[in-house]
Coordinates of C-alpha atoms and ligand atoms in Angstrom, one line a residue:
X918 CA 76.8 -117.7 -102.7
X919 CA 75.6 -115.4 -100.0
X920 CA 72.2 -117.0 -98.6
X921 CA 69.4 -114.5 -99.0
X922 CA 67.5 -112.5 -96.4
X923 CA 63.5 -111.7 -96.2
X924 CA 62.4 -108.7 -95.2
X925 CA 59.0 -109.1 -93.9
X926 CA 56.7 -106.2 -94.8
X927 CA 53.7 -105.9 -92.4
X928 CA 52.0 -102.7 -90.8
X929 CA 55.1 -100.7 -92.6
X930 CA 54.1 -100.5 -96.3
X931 CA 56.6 -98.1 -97.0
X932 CA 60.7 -98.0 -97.8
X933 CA 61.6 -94.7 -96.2
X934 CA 62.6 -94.8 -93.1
X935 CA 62.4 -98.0 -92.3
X936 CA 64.7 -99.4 -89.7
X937 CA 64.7 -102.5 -90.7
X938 CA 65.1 -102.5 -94.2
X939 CA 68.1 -100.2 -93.5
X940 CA 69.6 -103.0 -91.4
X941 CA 68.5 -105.6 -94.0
X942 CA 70.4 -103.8 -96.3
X943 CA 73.4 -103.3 -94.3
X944 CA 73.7 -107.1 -94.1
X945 CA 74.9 -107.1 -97.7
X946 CA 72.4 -110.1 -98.2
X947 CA 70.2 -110.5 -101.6
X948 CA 66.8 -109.5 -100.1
X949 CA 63.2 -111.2 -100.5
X950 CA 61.0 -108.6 -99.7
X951 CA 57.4 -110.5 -98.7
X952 CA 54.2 -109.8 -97.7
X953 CA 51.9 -111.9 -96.0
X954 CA 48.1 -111.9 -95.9
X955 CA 47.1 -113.8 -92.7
X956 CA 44.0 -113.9 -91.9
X957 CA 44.6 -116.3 -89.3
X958 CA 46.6 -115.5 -86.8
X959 CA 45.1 -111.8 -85.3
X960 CA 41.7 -114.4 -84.7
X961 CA 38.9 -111.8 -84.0
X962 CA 40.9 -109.0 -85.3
X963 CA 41.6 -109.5 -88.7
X964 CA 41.3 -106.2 -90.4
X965 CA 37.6 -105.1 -91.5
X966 CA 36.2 -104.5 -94.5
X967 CA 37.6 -101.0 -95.2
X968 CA 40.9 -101.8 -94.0
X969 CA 41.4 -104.2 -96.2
X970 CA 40.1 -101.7 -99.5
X971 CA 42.9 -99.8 -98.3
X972 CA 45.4 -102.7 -98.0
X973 CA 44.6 -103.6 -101.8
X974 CA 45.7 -100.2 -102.8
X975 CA 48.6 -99.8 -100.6
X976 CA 50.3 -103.1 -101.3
X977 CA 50.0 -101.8 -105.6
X978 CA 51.7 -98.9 -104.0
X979 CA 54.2 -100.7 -102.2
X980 CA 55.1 -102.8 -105.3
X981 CA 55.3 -99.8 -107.3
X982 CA 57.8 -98.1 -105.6
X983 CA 59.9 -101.2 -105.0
X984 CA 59.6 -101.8 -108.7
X985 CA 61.6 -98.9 -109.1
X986 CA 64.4 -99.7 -106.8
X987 CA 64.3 -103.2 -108.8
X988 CA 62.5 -105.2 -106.7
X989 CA 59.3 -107.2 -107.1
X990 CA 56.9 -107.8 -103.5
X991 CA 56.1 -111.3 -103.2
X992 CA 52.4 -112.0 -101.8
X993 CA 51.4 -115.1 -99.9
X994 CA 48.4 -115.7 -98.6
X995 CA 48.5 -118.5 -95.2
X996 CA 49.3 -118.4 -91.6
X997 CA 52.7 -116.5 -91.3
X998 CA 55.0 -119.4 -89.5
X999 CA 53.7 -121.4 -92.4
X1000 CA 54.5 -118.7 -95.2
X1001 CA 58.0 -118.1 -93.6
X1002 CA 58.6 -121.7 -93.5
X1003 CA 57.6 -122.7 -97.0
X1004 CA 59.6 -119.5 -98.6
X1005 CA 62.8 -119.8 -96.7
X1006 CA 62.7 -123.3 -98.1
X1007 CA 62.0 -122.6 -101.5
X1008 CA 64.9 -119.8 -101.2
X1009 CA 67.5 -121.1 -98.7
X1010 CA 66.9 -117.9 -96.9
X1011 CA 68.8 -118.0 -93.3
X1012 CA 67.4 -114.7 -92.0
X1013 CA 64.2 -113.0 -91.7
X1014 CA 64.0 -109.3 -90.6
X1015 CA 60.8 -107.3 -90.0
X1016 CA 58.9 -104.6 -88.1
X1017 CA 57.8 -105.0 -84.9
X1018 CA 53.8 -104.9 -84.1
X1019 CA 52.1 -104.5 -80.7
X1020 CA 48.6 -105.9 -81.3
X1021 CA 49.0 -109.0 -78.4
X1022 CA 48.6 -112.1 -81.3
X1023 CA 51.6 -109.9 -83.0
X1024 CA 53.8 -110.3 -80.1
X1025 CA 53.1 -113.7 -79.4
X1026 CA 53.4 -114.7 -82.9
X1027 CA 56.5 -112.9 -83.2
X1028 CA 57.9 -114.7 -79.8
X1029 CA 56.9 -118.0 -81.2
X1030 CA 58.8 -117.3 -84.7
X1031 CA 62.2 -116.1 -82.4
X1032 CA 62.2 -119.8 -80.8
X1033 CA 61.0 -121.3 -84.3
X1034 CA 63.7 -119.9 -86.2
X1035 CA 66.4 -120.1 -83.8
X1036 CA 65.9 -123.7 -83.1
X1037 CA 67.3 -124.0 -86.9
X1038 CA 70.0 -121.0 -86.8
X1039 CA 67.8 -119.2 -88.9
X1040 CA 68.2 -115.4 -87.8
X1041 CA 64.7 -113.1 -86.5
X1042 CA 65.3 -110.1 -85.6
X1043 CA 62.6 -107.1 -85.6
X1044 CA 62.9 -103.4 -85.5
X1045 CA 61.3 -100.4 -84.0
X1046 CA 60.1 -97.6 -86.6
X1047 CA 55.9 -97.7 -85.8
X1048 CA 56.7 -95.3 -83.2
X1049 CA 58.2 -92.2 -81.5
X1050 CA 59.3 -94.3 -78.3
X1051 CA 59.6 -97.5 -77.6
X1052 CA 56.5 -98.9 -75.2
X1053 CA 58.8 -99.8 -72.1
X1054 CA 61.0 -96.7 -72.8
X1055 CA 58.7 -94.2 -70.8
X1056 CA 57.7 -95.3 -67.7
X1057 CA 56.8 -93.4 -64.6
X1058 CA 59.0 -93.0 -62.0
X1059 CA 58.0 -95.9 -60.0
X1060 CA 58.7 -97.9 -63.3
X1061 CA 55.0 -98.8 -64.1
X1062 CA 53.7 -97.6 -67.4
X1063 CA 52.0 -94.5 -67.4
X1064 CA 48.0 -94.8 -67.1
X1065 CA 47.1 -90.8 -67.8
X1066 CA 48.0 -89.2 -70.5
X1067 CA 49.3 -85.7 -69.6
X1068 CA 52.5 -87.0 -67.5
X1069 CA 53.1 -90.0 -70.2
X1070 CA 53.2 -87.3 -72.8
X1071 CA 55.2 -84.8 -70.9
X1072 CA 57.4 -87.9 -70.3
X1073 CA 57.7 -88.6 -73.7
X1074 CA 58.7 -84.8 -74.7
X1075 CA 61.6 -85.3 -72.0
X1076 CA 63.4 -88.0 -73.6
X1077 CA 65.4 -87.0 -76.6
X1078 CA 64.2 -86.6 -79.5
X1079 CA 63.2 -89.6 -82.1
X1080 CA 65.9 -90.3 -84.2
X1081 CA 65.9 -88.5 -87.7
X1082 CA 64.1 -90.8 -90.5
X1083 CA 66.3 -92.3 -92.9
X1084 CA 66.3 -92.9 -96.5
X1085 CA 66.5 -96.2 -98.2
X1086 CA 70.3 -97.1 -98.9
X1087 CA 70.7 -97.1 -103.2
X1088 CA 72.6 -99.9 -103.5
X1089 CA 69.9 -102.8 -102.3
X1090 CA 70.4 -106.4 -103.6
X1091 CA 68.0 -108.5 -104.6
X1092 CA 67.5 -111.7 -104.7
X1093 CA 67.1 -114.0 -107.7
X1094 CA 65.9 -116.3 -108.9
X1095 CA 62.4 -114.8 -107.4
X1096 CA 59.5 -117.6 -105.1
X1097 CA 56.5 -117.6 -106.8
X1098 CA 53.5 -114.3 -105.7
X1099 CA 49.8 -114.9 -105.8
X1100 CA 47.9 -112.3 -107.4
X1101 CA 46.6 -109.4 -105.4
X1102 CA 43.8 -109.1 -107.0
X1103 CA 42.9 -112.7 -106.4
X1104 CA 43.3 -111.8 -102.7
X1105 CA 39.4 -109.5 -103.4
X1106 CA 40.7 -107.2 -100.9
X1107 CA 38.2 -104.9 -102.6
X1108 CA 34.5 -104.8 -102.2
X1109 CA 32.4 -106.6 -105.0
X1110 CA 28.8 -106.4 -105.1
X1111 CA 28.0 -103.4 -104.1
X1112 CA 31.4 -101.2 -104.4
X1113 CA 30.6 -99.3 -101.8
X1114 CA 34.1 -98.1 -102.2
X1115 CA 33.7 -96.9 -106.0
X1116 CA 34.7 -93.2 -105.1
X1117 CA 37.4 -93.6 -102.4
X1118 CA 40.0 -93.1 -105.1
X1119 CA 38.9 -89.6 -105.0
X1120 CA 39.0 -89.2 -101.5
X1121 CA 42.1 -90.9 -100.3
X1122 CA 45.7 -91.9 -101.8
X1123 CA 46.5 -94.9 -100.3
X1124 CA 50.6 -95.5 -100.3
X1125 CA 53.5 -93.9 -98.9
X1126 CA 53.5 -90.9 -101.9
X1127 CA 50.2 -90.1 -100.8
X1128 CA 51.2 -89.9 -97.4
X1129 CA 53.7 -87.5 -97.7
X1130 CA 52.2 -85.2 -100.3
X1131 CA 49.4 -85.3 -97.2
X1132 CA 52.0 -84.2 -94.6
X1133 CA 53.1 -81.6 -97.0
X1134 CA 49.5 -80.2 -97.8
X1135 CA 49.1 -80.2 -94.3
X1136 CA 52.3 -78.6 -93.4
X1137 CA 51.9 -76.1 -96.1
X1138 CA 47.6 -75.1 -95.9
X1139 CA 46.9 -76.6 -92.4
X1140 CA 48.7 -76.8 -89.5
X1141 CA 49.2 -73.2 -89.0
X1142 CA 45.0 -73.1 -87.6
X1143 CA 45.4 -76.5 -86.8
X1144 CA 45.0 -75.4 -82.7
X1145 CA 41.8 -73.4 -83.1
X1146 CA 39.8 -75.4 -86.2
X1147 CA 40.7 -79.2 -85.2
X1148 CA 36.9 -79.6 -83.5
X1149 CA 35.1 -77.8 -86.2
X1150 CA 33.9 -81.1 -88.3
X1151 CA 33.0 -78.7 -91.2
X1152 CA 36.2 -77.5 -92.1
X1153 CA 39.1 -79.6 -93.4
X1154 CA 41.5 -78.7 -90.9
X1155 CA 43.2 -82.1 -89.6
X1156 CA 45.7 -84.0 -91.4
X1157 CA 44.4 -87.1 -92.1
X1158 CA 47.4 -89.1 -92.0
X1159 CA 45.7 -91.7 -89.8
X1160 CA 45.0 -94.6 -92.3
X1161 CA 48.4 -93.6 -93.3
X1162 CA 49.8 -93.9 -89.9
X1163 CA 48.2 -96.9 -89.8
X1164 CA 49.5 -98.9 -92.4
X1165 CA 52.7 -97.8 -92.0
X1166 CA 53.2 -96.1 -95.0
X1167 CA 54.9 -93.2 -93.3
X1168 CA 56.3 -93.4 -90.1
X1169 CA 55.5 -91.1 -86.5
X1170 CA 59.3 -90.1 -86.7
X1171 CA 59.1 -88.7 -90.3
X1172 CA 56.0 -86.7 -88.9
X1173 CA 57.7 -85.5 -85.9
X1174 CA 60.6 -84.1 -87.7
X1175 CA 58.5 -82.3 -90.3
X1176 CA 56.3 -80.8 -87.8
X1177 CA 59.3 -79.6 -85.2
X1178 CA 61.1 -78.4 -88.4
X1179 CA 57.8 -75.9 -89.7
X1180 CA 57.8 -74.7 -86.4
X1181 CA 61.2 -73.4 -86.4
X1182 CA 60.3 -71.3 -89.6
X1183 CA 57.0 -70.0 -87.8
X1184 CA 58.0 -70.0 -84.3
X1185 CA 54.6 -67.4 -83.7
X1186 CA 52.8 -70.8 -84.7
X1187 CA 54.6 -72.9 -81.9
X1188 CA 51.5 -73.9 -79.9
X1189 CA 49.9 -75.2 -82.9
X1190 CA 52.3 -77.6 -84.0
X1191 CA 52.5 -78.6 -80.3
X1192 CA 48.8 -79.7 -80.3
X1193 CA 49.3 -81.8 -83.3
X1194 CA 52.5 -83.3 -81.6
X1195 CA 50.2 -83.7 -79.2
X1196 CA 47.8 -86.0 -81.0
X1197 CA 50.4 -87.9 -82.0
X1198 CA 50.8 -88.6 -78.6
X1199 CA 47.7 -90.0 -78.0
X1200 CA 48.6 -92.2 -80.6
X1201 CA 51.8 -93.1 -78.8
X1202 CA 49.5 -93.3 -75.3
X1203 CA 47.1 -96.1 -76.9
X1204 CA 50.2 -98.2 -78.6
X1205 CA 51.6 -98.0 -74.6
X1206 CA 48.4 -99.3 -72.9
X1207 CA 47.8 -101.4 -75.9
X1208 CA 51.4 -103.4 -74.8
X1209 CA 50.8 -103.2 -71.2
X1210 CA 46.9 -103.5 -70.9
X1211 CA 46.9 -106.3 -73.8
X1212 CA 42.8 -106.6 -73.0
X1213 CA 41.9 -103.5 -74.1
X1214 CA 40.3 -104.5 -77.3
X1215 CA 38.3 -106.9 -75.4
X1216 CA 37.5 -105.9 -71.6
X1217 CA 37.0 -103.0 -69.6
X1218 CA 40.3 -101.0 -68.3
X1219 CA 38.2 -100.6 -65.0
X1220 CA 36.8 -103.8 -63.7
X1221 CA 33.8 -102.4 -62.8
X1222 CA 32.3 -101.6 -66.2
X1223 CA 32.2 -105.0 -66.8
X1224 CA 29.0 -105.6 -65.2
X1225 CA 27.6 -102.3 -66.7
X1226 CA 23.7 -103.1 -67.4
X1227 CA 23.9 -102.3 -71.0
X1228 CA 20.7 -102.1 -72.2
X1229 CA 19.9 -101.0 -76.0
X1230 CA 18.5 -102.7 -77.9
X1231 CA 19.6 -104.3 -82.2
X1232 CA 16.9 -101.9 -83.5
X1233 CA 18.6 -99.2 -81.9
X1234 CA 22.4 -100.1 -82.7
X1235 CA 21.0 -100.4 -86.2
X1236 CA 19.5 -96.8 -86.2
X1237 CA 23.0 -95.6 -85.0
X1238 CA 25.1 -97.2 -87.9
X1239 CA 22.7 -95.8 -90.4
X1240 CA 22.7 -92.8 -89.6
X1241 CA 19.2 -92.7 -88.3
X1242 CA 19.1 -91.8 -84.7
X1243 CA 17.2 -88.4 -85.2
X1244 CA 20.3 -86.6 -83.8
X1245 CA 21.3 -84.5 -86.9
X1246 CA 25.5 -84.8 -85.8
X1247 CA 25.2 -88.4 -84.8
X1248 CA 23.5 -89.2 -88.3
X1249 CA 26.1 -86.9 -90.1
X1250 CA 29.1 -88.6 -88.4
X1251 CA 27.9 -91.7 -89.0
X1252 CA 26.9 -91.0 -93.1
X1253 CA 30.1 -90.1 -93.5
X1254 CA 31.6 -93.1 -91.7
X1255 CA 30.3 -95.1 -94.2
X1256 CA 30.6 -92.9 -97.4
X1257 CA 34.3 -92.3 -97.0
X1258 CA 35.8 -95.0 -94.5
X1259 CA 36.2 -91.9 -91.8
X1260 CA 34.6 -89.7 -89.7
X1261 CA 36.1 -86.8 -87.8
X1262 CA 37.6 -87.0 -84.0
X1263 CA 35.1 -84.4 -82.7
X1264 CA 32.0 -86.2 -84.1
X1265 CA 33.9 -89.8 -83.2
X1266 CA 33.4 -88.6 -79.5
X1267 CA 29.7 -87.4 -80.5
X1268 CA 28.8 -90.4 -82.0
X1269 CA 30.3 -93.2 -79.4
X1270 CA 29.1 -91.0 -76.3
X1271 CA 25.8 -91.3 -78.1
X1272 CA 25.8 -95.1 -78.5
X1273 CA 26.9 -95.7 -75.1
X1274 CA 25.2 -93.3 -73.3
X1275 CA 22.2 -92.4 -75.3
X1276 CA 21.5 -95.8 -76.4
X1277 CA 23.2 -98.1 -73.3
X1278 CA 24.8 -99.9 -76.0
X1279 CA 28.2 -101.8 -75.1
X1280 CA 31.1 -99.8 -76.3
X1281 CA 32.1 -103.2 -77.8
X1282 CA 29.3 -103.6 -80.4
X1283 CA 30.6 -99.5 -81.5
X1284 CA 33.9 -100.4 -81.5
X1285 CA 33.2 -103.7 -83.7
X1286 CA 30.9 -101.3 -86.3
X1287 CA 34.4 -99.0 -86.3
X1288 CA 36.4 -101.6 -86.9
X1289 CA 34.9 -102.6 -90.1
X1290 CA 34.4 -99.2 -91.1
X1291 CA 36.9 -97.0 -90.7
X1292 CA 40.3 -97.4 -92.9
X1293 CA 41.8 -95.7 -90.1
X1294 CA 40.7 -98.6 -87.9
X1295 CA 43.4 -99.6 -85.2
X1296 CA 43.3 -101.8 -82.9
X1297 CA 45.4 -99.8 -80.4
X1298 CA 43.6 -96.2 -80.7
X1299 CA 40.0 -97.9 -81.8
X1300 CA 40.1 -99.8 -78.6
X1301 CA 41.5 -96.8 -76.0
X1302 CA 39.3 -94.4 -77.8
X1303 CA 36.4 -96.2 -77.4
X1304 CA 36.9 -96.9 -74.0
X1305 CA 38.0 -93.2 -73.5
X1306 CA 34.2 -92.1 -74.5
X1307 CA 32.9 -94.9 -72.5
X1308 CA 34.4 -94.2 -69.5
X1309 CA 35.5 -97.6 -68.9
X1310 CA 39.3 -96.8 -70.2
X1311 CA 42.3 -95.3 -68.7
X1312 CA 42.8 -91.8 -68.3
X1313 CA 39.1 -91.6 -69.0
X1314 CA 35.9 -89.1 -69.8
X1315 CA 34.2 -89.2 -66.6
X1316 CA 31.1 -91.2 -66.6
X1317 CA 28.6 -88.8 -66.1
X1318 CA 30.1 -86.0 -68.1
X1319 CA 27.2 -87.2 -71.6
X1320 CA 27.8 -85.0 -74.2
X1321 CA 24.5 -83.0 -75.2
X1322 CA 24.3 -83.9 -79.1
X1323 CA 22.3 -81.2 -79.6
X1324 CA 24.3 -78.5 -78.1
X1325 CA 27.6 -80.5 -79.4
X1326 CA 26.3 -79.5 -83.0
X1327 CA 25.4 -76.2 -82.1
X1328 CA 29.0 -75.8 -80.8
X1329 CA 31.2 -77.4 -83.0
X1330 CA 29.1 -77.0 -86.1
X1331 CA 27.9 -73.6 -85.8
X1332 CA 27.2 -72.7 -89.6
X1333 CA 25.5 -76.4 -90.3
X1334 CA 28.4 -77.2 -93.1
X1335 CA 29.2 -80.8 -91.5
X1336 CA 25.3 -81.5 -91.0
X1337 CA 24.4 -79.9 -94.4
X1338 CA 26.7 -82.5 -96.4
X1339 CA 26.0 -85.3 -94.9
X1340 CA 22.1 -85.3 -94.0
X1341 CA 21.1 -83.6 -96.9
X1342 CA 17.3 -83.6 -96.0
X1343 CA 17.8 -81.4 -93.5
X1344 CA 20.0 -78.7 -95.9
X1345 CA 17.8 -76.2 -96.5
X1346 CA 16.4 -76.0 -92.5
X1347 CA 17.5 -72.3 -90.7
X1348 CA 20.6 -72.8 -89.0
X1349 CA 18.4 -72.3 -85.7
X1350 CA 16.7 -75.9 -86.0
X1351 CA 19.0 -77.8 -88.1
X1352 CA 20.7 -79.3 -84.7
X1353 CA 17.0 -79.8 -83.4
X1354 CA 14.7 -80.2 -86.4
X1355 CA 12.0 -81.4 -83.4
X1356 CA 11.6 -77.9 -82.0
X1357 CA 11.1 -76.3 -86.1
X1358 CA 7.6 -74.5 -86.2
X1359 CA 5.2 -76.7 -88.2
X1360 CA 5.4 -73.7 -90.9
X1361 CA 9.1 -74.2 -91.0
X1362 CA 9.0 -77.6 -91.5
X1363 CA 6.7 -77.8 -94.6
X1364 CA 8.6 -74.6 -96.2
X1365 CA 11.6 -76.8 -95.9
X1366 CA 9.4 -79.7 -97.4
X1367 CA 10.6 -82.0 -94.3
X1368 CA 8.2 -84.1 -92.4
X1369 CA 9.2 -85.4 -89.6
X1370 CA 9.1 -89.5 -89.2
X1371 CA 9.0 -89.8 -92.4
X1372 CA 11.9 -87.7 -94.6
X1373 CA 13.9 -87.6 -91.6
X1374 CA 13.2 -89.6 -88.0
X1375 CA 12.1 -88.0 -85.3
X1376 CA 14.8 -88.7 -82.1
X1377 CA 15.2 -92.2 -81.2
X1378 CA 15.3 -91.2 -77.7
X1379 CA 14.8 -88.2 -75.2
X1380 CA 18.0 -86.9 -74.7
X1381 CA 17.0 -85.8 -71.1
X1382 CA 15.1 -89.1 -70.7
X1383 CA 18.4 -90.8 -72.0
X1384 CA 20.5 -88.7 -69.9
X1385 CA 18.9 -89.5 -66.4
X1386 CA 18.7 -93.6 -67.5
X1387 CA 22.4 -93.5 -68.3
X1388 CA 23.3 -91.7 -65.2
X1389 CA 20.9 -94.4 -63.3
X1390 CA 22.8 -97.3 -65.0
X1391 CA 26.4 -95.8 -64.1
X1392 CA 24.7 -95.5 -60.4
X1393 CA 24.6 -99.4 -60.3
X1394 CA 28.2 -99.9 -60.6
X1395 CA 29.6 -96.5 -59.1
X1396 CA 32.1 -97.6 -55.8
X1397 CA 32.2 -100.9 -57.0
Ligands
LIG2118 C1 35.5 -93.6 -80.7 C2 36.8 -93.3 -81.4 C3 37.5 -94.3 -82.2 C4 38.7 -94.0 -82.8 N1 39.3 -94.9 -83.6 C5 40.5 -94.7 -84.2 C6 41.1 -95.7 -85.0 O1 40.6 -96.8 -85.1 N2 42.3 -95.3 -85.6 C7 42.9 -94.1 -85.4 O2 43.9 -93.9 -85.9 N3 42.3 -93.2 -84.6 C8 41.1 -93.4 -84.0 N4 40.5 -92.4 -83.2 C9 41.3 -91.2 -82.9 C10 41.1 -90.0 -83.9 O3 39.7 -89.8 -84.0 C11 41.7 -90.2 -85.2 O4 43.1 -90.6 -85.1 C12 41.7 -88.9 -86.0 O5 40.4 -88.5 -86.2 C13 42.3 -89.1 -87.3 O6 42.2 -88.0 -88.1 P1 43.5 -87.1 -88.5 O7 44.6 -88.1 -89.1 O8 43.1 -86.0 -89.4 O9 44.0 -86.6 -87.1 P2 44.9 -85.4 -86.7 O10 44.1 -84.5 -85.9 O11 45.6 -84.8 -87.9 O12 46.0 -86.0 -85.8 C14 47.2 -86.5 -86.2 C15 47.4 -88.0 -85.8 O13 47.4 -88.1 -84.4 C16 46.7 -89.4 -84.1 N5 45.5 -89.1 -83.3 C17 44.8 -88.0 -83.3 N6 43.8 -88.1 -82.3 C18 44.0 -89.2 -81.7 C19 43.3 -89.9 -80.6 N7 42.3 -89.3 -80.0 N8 43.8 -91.1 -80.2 C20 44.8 -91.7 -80.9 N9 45.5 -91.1 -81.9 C21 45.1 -89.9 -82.3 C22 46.3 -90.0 -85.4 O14 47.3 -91.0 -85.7 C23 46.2 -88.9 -86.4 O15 46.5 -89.2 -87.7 C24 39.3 -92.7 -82.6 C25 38.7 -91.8 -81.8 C26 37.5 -92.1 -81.2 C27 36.8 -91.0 -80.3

C-alpha cells in the first residue's frame, strides 16, 4: 500500500491554485490534508484577536469545499514539529508538502522541519504560491534586494509574467482510514463575551468563494475608477481582498491574471488596472524586506529611530484607539477599525501619522493595536506600513512631511460621508466644521446639539503645537 502524504494547509486556505497541492497530487499518494493551530511557534506574533474571527470562518470554508472534493481537514491544535510528528505516526505518512511562509519563526521552523524530517527519510518539500515573485528572484543589479519601491516594482513588471493559476487536479486520493480532528469550535477562535464580531458576517465572506466573488465585484463595479476614487474613504472603491490575501484563500497570481485580462477588454482603462497592480506590489515590496530585513516587525529599518524620544503618554494612546482624539478622521478611522476589523489605506496613513507624530507615540504600540485589530493584519505589510508612516522604514515618508488631519479630511473626505458614518455626533454639523468642529460658531454648535468636551472631545492636542514638538523630536536624532 502506497504510504500517504500530508499536505499542510497554513496561510493558503484555499484549493485553487495551489502549487503544492497540485504537486501533492501529482505524487499519486492518498493525501492527509491538515491544519495546524500553533500558537507557539510565531512567539509574539501569534495572530490577534480579529485574525483569528476570521480564521474560525475560513477553516469552515476550507472544510467545506474540500468536503466536496471528498475530503475531510483534520485540525490539531500543538506546536507544528510536534503535530507533524504525532500524525505521520498515527498514519505512516512519509511525506509532508506545504506552502511556504516568510514571517522569520516560519522560515526557521520550516528549516528546522527540512533537517527533522530528513534525518528519517521522511520527504518536506514546500512550494511558492503566496506570491507574484519569489523574494530572492528580484534583486537589483548589484544583487542586493531592492530597498525603494519604484525600481523593485519596475523590476518586478520586467520579469515574466507569474505563471497562470491552476485548478485543483479531479482525480485527488484520499487517505483512509482518517487521524482523529479536534473540534473547531473548541479551538474559540471567535469572540465570547462581548461578540464584538456579532455583525461581521454581514460585512465580510471569509473563504476562498468569497474571495473570488470579491475579485469579480471588483472587476465588474470597481476597478474601472479604481485610479481616481482609491483615497476617497467614503466611497467603496478598493477591493478589499486583503484579509483574503492574507489568509491565502486566493492567491496574488489568480489576481494578477484577472486584472491583466479586464484590461485587455478595456484597454482605455489601462492606467487604472496598473495602479491596482501596483498595490499589489507593495504587497510584494513588504513580503521582500520582510525576508531580507527579518526585524522589521520589531526594530527600526534606520538605526537611528531607535533612540527616537517618543514621548506620549497611555492616556493618550488610549484616546487614539477609541476613537477619541478630537480629530474627526482619526476618530472615524479608528471607529471603524474596531466596528468592522478594517479601516481604509488613506485613513490608515491618517491615523498612524497621527499616533506617531501627533501623539509621539512609538510606531510599535500602533502597530501592536493593528495587529489585534485588523483581519487584514499581516505581519509583512503591518510592519513596513507602519514603518512607512513613521519614517523609520525603507523607502520611507519623510520625517517631517506630518499630515495635517484637518486638511487630510477636508481633502480626501470632502462631502463628510466617511466622518458622517462613523462619528455620528458630529452628522448633522455643515460640511464647513465637520473636519474642525473647534472653529464651529457657538450658535452652530448648539443648533447641531453638540457640545464640545462633552458629546464629542475637544482636540487632544494642538496640531500646530504637535507639529513643531514632533519636528523638535525628529531634530534629536536627524544626522545621526
Ligand atoms: C499603518 C498601516 C498598516 C497597514 N497594515 C496592513 C496589514 O496589516 N495588512 C495588509 O494587508 N495591509 C496593510 N496596510 C496596507 C493597506 O492599507 C491595505 O492593504 C489596504 O487598505 C487593503 O484594502 P484593499 O484590499 O481594499 O486594498 P486595494 O486598494 O484593493 O489593494 C489591493 C491589494 O494590494 C495590497 N496593498 C494595497 N495597499 C498596500 C500597501 N500600502 N502595502 C502593502 N500592500 C498593499 C493589499 O493586499 C490589497 O488587498 C497597512 C497600511 C498602513 C498605512
Amino acid at each position: 500500500m502506497t504510504s500517504p502524504l500530508i499536505f499542510w494547509f497554513r496561510q493558503d486556505l484555499r484549493t485553487v491554485d495551489l502549487p503544492g497541492l497540485n504537486a501533492a497530487a501529482a505524487t499519486g499518494r492518498p493525501l492527509i490534508a491538515l491544519y495546524i493551530l500553533d500558537d507557539s511557534t510565531p512567539g509574539d506574533w501569534i495572530p490577534g484577536a480579529a485574525s483569528r474571527w476570521w480564521l474560525h470562518h475560513s477553516l469552515e470554508a476550507l472544510a467545506g469545499a474540500l468536503q466536496e472534493c471528498g475530503a475531510e481537514l483534520i485540525l490539531r491544535r500543538g506546536k507544528a514539529p510536534d503535530v507533524l510528528d504525532a500524525v505521520i505516526e498515527e498514519t505512516g505518512a512519509e511525506a509532508v508538502y506545504c506552502s511556504r511562509q516568510y514571517e522569520p519563526w516560519a522560515g526557521d521552523l520550516e528549516q528546522a522541519l527540512h533537517a527533522r524530517f530528513a534525518e528519517r527519510g521522511i520527504e518536506f518539500k514546500r512550494f511558492p504560491g503566496h506570491l507574484l515573485h519569489e523574494p530572492g528572484s528580484v534583486r537589483t543589479g548589484a544583487g542586493d534586494p531592492f530597498k525603494v519601491f519604484t525600481p523593485f516594482w519596475r523590476a518586478c513588471r520586467a520579469l515574466p509574467e507569474p505563471p497562470a493559476p491552476r485548478a485543483l487536479p479531479e482525480d485527488l486520493q484520499w487517505h483512509s482510514p482518517l487521524p482523529e480532528t479536534e473540534d473547531l469550535k473548541g479551538w474559540q477562535l471567535q469572540p465570547q463575551k462581548p461578540d464584538w464580531a456579532a455583525d461581521w458576517l454581514a460585512l465580510w465572506t471569509p473563504g476562498a468563494e468569497g474571495a473570488h466573488t470579491r475579485l469579480q465585484r471588483f472587476l465588474e463595479d470597481r476597478v474601472a475608477d479604481y485610479g481616481d476614487s482609491r483615497d476617497i474613504p467614503g466611497v467603496a472603491a478598493t477591493s478589499g481582498l486583503s484579509p483574503h490575501l492574507h489568509h491565502g484563500e486566493i492567491s496574488p497570481r489568480s489576481i494578477w491574471h484577472a486584472t491583466q485580462a479586464w484590461a485587455e477588454e478595456h484597454p482605455q482603462s489601462r492606467a487604472t488596472a496598473d495602479k491596482f497592480l501596483a498595490e499589489l506590489g507593495w504587497r510584494e515590496f513588504s513580503y521582500h524586506l520582510l525576508v531580507f530585513f527579518p526585524e522589521i516587525p520589531d526594530k527600526a529599518f534606520k538605526p537611528a529611530f531607535e533612540e527616537f524620544p517618543w514621548a506620549g503618554s497611555q492616556k493618550q494612546l488610549r484616546a487614539w484607539q477609541r476613537g477619541q482624539t478630537g480629530y474627526p478622521i482619526v476618530d472615524a478611522g479608528m471607529r471603524e477599525l474596531w466596528a468592522t476589523g478594517y479601516m481604509h489605506n488613506r485613513v490608515r496613513m491618517v491615523t498612524a501619522s497621527f499616533l506617531t507624530k501627533h501623539l509621539l507615540i512609538d510606531w510599535r504600540a500602533g502597530e501592536r493595536w493593528f495587529w489585534d485589530t485588523l483581519v487584514d493584519a499581516d505581519l509583512a505589510s503591518n510592519s513596513c506600513s507602519w514603518q512607512w508612516v513613521a519614517g523609520s522604514g525603507a523607502d520611507a515618508a519623510p520625517y517631517f512631511r506630518i499630515f495635517n488631519p484637518t486638511t487630510q479630511g477636508e481633502k480626501f473626505d470632502a462631502t463628510g460621508e466617511y466622518v458622517r458614518r462613523w462619528v455620528p455626533e458630529l452628522s448633522v454639523l455643515p460640511d464647513k466644521y465637520l473636519h474642525k468642529p473647534w472653529d464651529a460658531p457657538e450658535a452652530v454648535l448648539q443648533e447641531a446639539g453638540l457640545e464640545l468636551g462633552k458629546d464629542y472631545p475637544q482636540p487632544i492636542v494642538d496640531h500646530r503645537e504637535a507639529r513643531e514638538a514632533a519636528l523638535a523630536a525628529y531634530g534629536q536624532i536627524k544626522g545621526k
